[in-house]
């Protein structure tokens, strides 16, 4: 429990939420400012700052709930698709620093645009980026 964390306060019932799901380790509730109606947030009850802070065994549990919950959101609001996403760090748009997974129902022609795409200069540059990422995977964690 982080005293200044809004999601910890939701877990602690200090502030209300529209609860969709709860188990021993997780809570899911409606996002107060939905991208589309039915936009749901799945959070671990324990305070982790972001995805990287979450232990692997916890993430495995969260992943299986994420799949079930995403299907429920999609079918529940009769959506045509669903975006599942995590913003990690402020550069990526994270505002609440308690790990959370966005489940956003999507509809054909809902007018929302995905991220704009950039281009690599050439295949060499693309290869350089591939190498940079692969090098990190070879390092011991
Ligand atoms: P992020 O940018 O990934 O940190 O997203 C935080 C999300 O939390 C935003 O989509 C907010 O609309 C949502 N949010 C903030 N406060 C509340 C709250 N009290 N209840 C439900 N959702 C909230
Ligand atoms: Zn918290």
PDB file of C-alpha atoms and ligand atoms in Angstrom:
ATOM      1  CA  UNK A   1       0.000   0.000   0.000  1.00  0.00           C
ATOM      2  CA  UNK A   2       1.463   3.311  -1.145  1.00  0.00           C
ATOM      3  CA  UNK A   3      -0.226   6.155   0.764  1.00  0.00           C
ATOM      4  CA  UNK A   4      -0.445   8.502  -2.209  1.00  0.00           C
ATOM      5  CA  UNK A   5      -1.439   5.920  -4.810  1.00  0.00           C
ATOM      6  CA  UNK A   6      -4.961   6.316  -6.177  1.00  0.00           C
ATOM      7  CA  UNK A   7      -5.210   2.632  -7.198  1.00  0.00           C
ATOM      8  CA  UNK A   8      -4.055   1.469  -3.742  1.00  0.00           C
ATOM      9  CA  UNK A   9      -6.850   3.648  -2.365  1.00  0.00           C
ATOM     10  CA  UNK A  10      -9.302   1.907  -4.697  1.00  0.00           C
ATOM     11  CA  UNK A  11      -8.035  -1.507  -3.505  1.00  0.00           C
ATOM     12  CA  UNK A  12      -8.455  -0.303   0.086  1.00  0.00           C
ATOM     13  CA  UNK A  13     -11.964   0.989  -0.691  1.00  0.00           C
ATOM     14  CA  UNK A  14     -10.927   4.488   0.417  1.00  0.00           C
ATOM     15  CA  UNK A  15     -12.247   5.708  -2.931  1.00  0.00           C
ATOM     16  CA  UNK A  16     -15.022   4.028  -4.923  1.00  0.00           C
ATOM     17  CA  UNK A  17     -14.737   2.176  -8.204  1.00  0.00           C
ATOM     18  CA  UNK A  18     -17.059   0.378 -10.596  1.00  0.00           C
ATOM     19  CA  UNK A  19     -15.738  -3.088  -9.810  1.00  0.00           C
ATOM     20  CA  UNK A  20     -15.874  -5.649 -12.598  1.00  0.00           C
ATOM     21  CA  UNK A  21     -13.757  -8.434 -11.102  1.00  0.00           C
ATOM     22  CA  UNK A  22     -11.913  -9.282  -7.895  1.00  0.00           C
ATOM     23  CA  UNK A  23      -9.815 -12.151  -6.623  1.00  0.00           C
ATOM     24  CA  UNK A  24      -7.150 -12.550  -3.925  1.00  0.00           C
ATOM     25  CA  UNK A  25      -4.497 -10.743  -5.934  1.00  0.00           C
ATOM     26  CA  UNK A  26      -6.368  -8.668  -8.526  1.00  0.00           C
ATOM     27  CA  UNK A  27      -9.015  -6.055  -9.003  1.00  0.00           C
ATOM     28  CA  UNK A  28     -10.603  -4.856 -12.232  1.00  0.00           C
ATOM     29  CA  UNK A  29     -12.774  -1.764 -12.532  1.00  0.00           C
ATOM     30  CA  UNK A  30     -14.067   0.625 -15.178  1.00  0.00           C
ATOM     31  CA  UNK A  31     -11.702   3.383 -16.277  1.00  0.00           C
ATOM     32  CA  UNK A  32     -13.265   6.665 -15.155  1.00  0.00           C
ATOM     33  CA  UNK A  33     -12.403   8.330 -18.493  1.00  0.00           C
ATOM     34  CA  UNK A  34     -12.947   5.567 -21.041  1.00  0.00           C
ATOM     35  CA  UNK A  35     -11.499   5.519 -24.541  1.00  0.00           C
ATOM     36  CA  UNK A  36     -14.693   3.626 -25.348  1.00  0.00           C
ATOM     37  CA  UNK A  37     -17.439   2.721 -22.875  1.00  0.00           C
ATOM     38  CA  UNK A  38     -16.544  -0.485 -21.057  1.00  0.00           C
ATOM     39  CA  UNK A  39     -12.798   0.406 -20.939  1.00  0.00           C
ATOM     40  CA  UNK A  40     -11.595  -1.681 -18.001  1.00  0.00           C
ATOM     41  CA  UNK A  41      -8.421  -1.583 -15.897  1.00  0.00           C
ATOM     42  CA  UNK A  42      -6.972  -4.771 -14.410  1.00  0.00           C
ATOM     43  CA  UNK A  43      -4.562  -4.197 -11.528  1.00  0.00           C
ATOM     44  CA  UNK A  44      -2.599  -6.327  -9.084  1.00  0.00           C
ATOM     45  CA  UNK A  45      -3.785  -5.469  -5.540  1.00  0.00           C
ATOM     46  CA  UNK A  46      -0.203  -5.153  -4.416  1.00  0.00           C
ATOM     47  CA  UNK A  47       1.514  -1.915  -5.352  1.00  0.00           C
ATOM     48  CA  UNK A  48       3.968  -2.407  -8.217  1.00  0.00           C
ATOM     49  CA  UNK A  49       4.996   0.695 -10.142  1.00  0.00           C
ATOM     50  CA  UNK A  50       4.788  -0.819 -13.586  1.00  0.00           C
ATOM     51  CA  UNK A  51       5.143  -4.016 -15.598  1.00  0.00           C
ATOM     52  CA  UNK A  52       8.864  -4.296 -14.872  1.00  0.00           C
ATOM     53  CA  UNK A  53       8.235  -4.161 -11.140  1.00  0.00           C
ATOM     54  CA  UNK A  54       5.872  -7.163 -11.224  1.00  0.00           C
ATOM     55  CA  UNK A  55       7.321 -10.572 -10.344  1.00  0.00           C
ATOM     56  CA  UNK A  56       7.067 -13.214 -13.090  1.00  0.00           C
ATOM     57  CA  UNK A  57       4.797 -15.567 -11.107  1.00  0.00           C
ATOM     58  CA  UNK A  58       2.391 -12.683 -10.488  1.00  0.00           C
ATOM     59  CA  UNK A  59       2.485 -11.714 -14.163  1.00  0.00           C
ATOM     60  CA  UNK A  60       1.613 -15.272 -15.151  1.00  0.00           C
ATOM     61  CA  UNK A  61      -1.502 -15.128 -12.957  1.00  0.00           C
ATOM     62  CA  UNK A  62      -2.375 -11.657 -14.255  1.00  0.00           C
ATOM     63  CA  UNK A  63      -1.958 -12.844 -17.847  1.00  0.00           C
ATOM     64  CA  UNK A  64      -4.533 -15.577 -17.512  1.00  0.00           C
ATOM     65  CA  UNK A  65      -7.044 -13.181 -15.930  1.00  0.00           C
ATOM     66  CA  UNK A  66      -6.276 -10.605 -18.604  1.00  0.00           C
ATOM     67  CA  UNK A  67      -7.296 -13.099 -21.298  1.00  0.00           C
ATOM     68  CA  UNK A  68     -10.566 -14.044 -19.570  1.00  0.00           C
ATOM     69  CA  UNK A  69     -11.430 -10.449 -18.709  1.00  0.00           C
ATOM     70  CA  UNK A  70     -10.638  -9.159 -22.212  1.00  0.00           C
ATOM     71  CA  UNK A  71     -13.042 -11.710 -23.689  1.00  0.00           C
ATOM     72  CA  UNK A  72     -15.707 -10.695 -21.128  1.00  0.00           C
ATOM     73  CA  UNK A  73     -15.269  -6.988 -21.944  1.00  0.00           C
ATOM     74  CA  UNK A  74     -15.423  -7.629 -25.680  1.00  0.00           C
ATOM     75  CA  UNK A  75     -18.506  -9.875 -25.514  1.00  0.00           C
ATOM     76  CA  UNK A  76     -20.147  -7.871 -22.699  1.00  0.00           C
ATOM     77  CA  UNK A  77     -20.234  -4.618 -24.642  1.00  0.00           C
ATOM     78  CA  UNK A  78     -20.617  -6.365 -28.022  1.00  0.00           C
ATOM     79  CA  UNK A  79     -17.336  -4.925 -29.284  1.00  0.00           C
ATOM     80  CA  UNK A  80     -15.736  -6.030 -32.534  1.00  0.00           C
ATOM     81  CA  UNK A  81     -12.251  -6.116 -31.019  1.00  0.00           C
ATOM     82  CA  UNK A  82     -10.238  -5.129 -28.007  1.00  0.00           C
ATOM     83  CA  UNK A  83      -6.935  -3.346 -27.386  1.00  0.00           C
ATOM     84  CA  UNK A  84      -4.928  -4.593 -24.415  1.00  0.00           C
ATOM     85  CA  UNK A  85      -2.114  -2.306 -23.335  1.00  0.00           C
ATOM     86  CA  UNK A  86       0.218  -1.150 -20.594  1.00  0.00           C
ATOM     87  CA  UNK A  87       1.812   2.283 -20.407  1.00  0.00           C
ATOM     88  CA  UNK A  88       5.178   2.009 -18.681  1.00  0.00           C
ATOM     89  CA  UNK A  89       6.924   5.204 -17.500  1.00  0.00           C
ATOM     90  CA  UNK A  90       5.740   8.741 -18.165  1.00  0.00           C
ATOM     91  CA  UNK A  91       7.361   8.824 -21.636  1.00  0.00           C
ATOM     92  CA  UNK A  92       4.928   6.067 -22.594  1.00  0.00           C
ATOM     93  CA  UNK A  93       1.938   7.934 -21.170  1.00  0.00           C
ATOM     94  CA  UNK A  94       1.811   6.363 -17.706  1.00  0.00           C
ATOM     95  CA  UNK A  95       0.012   8.689 -15.310  1.00  0.00           C
ATOM     96  CA  UNK A  96      -0.862   6.320 -12.472  1.00  0.00           C
ATOM     97  CA  UNK A  97       2.248   4.577 -11.159  1.00  0.00           C
ATOM     98  CA  UNK A  98       0.550   1.429  -9.955  1.00  0.00           C
ATOM     99  CA  UNK A  99       0.817  -1.293 -12.629  1.00  0.00           C
ATOM    100  CA  UNK A 100      -2.373  -1.628 -14.647  1.00  0.00           C
ATOM    101  CA  UNK A 101      -3.567  -3.231 -17.849  1.00  0.00           C
ATOM    102  CA  UNK A 102      -5.965  -1.330 -20.098  1.00  0.00           C
ATOM    103  CA  UNK A 103      -8.667  -3.386 -21.800  1.00  0.00           C
ATOM    104  CA  UNK A 104     -10.264  -1.132 -24.410  1.00  0.00           C
ATOM    105  CA  UNK A 105     -13.265  -2.311 -26.397  1.00  0.00           C
ATOM    106  CA  UNK A 106     -13.041  -1.415 -30.077  1.00  0.00           C
ATOM    107  CA  UNK A 107     -15.775  -1.138 -32.681  1.00  0.00           C
ATOM    108  CA  UNK A 108     -15.612  -1.193 -36.435  1.00  0.00           C
ATOM    109  CA  UNK A 109     -15.546   2.436 -37.535  1.00  0.00           C
ATOM    110  CA  UNK A 110     -15.222   3.801 -33.982  1.00  0.00           C
ATOM    111  CA  UNK A 111     -13.069   6.515 -35.501  1.00  0.00           C
ATOM    112  CA  UNK A 112     -10.067   5.874 -33.257  1.00  0.00           C
ATOM    113  CA  UNK A 113      -6.705   5.885 -34.969  1.00  0.00           C
ATOM    114  CA  UNK A 114      -3.905   3.632 -33.818  1.00  0.00           C
ATOM    115  CA  UNK A 115      -0.433   5.139 -33.390  1.00  0.00           C
ATOM    116  CA  UNK A 116       1.086   6.817 -36.437  1.00  0.00           C
ATOM    117  CA  UNK A 117       3.812   4.746 -38.058  1.00  0.00           C
ATOM    118  CA  UNK A 118       7.373   5.796 -38.891  1.00  0.00           C
ATOM    119  CA  UNK A 119       9.784   4.363 -41.421  1.00  0.00           C
ATOM    120  CA  UNK A 120      13.295   2.914 -41.124  1.00  0.00           C
ATOM    121  CA  UNK A 121      15.850   4.549 -43.431  1.00  0.00           C
ATOM    122  CA  UNK A 122      16.735   1.176 -44.930  1.00  0.00           C
ATOM    123  CA  UNK A 123      17.141  -2.531 -44.070  1.00  0.00           C
ATOM    124  CA  UNK A 124      20.544  -1.843 -42.464  1.00  0.00           C
ATOM    125  CA  UNK A 125      19.036   0.548 -39.970  1.00  0.00           C
ATOM    126  CA  UNK A 126      16.283  -1.989 -39.267  1.00  0.00           C
ATOM    127  CA  UNK A 127      18.956  -4.611 -38.646  1.00  0.00           C
ATOM    128  CA  UNK A 128      20.749  -2.289 -36.204  1.00  0.00           C
ATOM    129  CA  UNK A 129      17.585  -1.914 -34.133  1.00  0.00           C
ATOM    130  CA  UNK A 130      16.973  -5.668 -34.188  1.00  0.00           C
ATOM    131  CA  UNK A 131      20.542  -6.194 -32.920  1.00  0.00           C
ATOM    132  CA  UNK A 132      20.175  -3.608 -30.131  1.00  0.00           C
ATOM    133  CA  UNK A 133      17.172  -5.453 -28.754  1.00  0.00           C
ATOM    134  CA  UNK A 134      18.619  -8.940 -29.194  1.00  0.00           C
ATOM    135  CA  UNK A 135      21.810  -7.892 -27.356  1.00  0.00           C
ATOM    136  CA  UNK A 136      19.721  -7.014 -24.297  1.00  0.00           C
ATOM    137  CA  UNK A 137      18.047 -10.428 -24.334  1.00  0.00           C
ATOM    138  CA  UNK A 138      21.468 -12.106 -24.192  1.00  0.00           C
ATOM    139  CA  UNK A 139      22.412 -10.201 -21.019  1.00  0.00           C
ATOM    140  CA  UNK A 140      21.702 -11.922 -17.690  1.00  0.00           C
ATOM    141  CA  UNK A 141      18.730 -10.267 -15.967  1.00  0.00           C
TER     142      UNK A 141
HETATM  143  P1  LIG B   1      -2.197   5.459 -17.536  1.00  0.00           P
HETATM  144  O1  LIG B   1      -2.053   6.637 -18.469  1.00  0.00           O
HETATM  145  O2  LIG B   1      -1.874   4.147 -18.214  1.00  0.00           O
HETATM  146  O3  LIG B   1      -1.435   5.648 -16.242  1.00  0.00           O
HETATM  147  O4  LIG B   1      -3.721   5.360 -17.228  1.00  0.00           O
HETATM  148  C1  LIG B   1      -4.318   5.670 -16.022  1.00  0.00           C
HETATM  149  C2  LIG B   1      -5.805   5.497 -16.225  1.00  0.00           C
HETATM  150  O5  LIG B   1      -6.435   5.512 -14.962  1.00  0.00           O
HETATM  151  C3  LIG B   1      -6.446   6.582 -17.075  1.00  0.00           C
HETATM  152  O6  LIG B   1      -7.040   6.009 -18.234  1.00  0.00           O
HETATM  153  C4  LIG B   1      -7.481   7.214 -16.125  1.00  0.00           C
HETATM  154  O7  LIG B   1      -8.665   7.573 -16.778  1.00  0.00           O
HETATM  155  C5  LIG B   1      -7.699   6.111 -15.120  1.00  0.00           C
HETATM  156  N1  LIG B   1      -8.114   6.558 -13.798  1.00  0.00           N
HETATM  157  C6  LIG B   1      -7.540   7.523 -13.043  1.00  0.00           C
HETATM  158  N2  LIG B   1      -8.195   7.642 -11.868  1.00  0.00           N
HETATM  159  C7  LIG B   1      -9.187   6.721 -11.882  1.00  0.00           C
HETATM  160  C8  LIG B   1     -10.202   6.349 -10.948  1.00  0.00           C
HETATM  161  N3  LIG B   1     -10.347   6.942  -9.762  1.00  0.00           N
HETATM  162  N4  LIG B   1     -11.051   5.367 -11.302  1.00  0.00           N
HETATM  163  C9  LIG B   1     -10.936   4.752 -12.502  1.00  0.00           C
HETATM  164  N5  LIG B   1     -10.000   5.061 -13.414  1.00  0.00           N
HETATM  165  C10 LIG B   1      -9.131   6.027 -13.111  1.00  0.00           C
HETATM  166 ZN1  LIG B   2      -0.623   1.542  -5.625  1.00  0.00          ZN
END
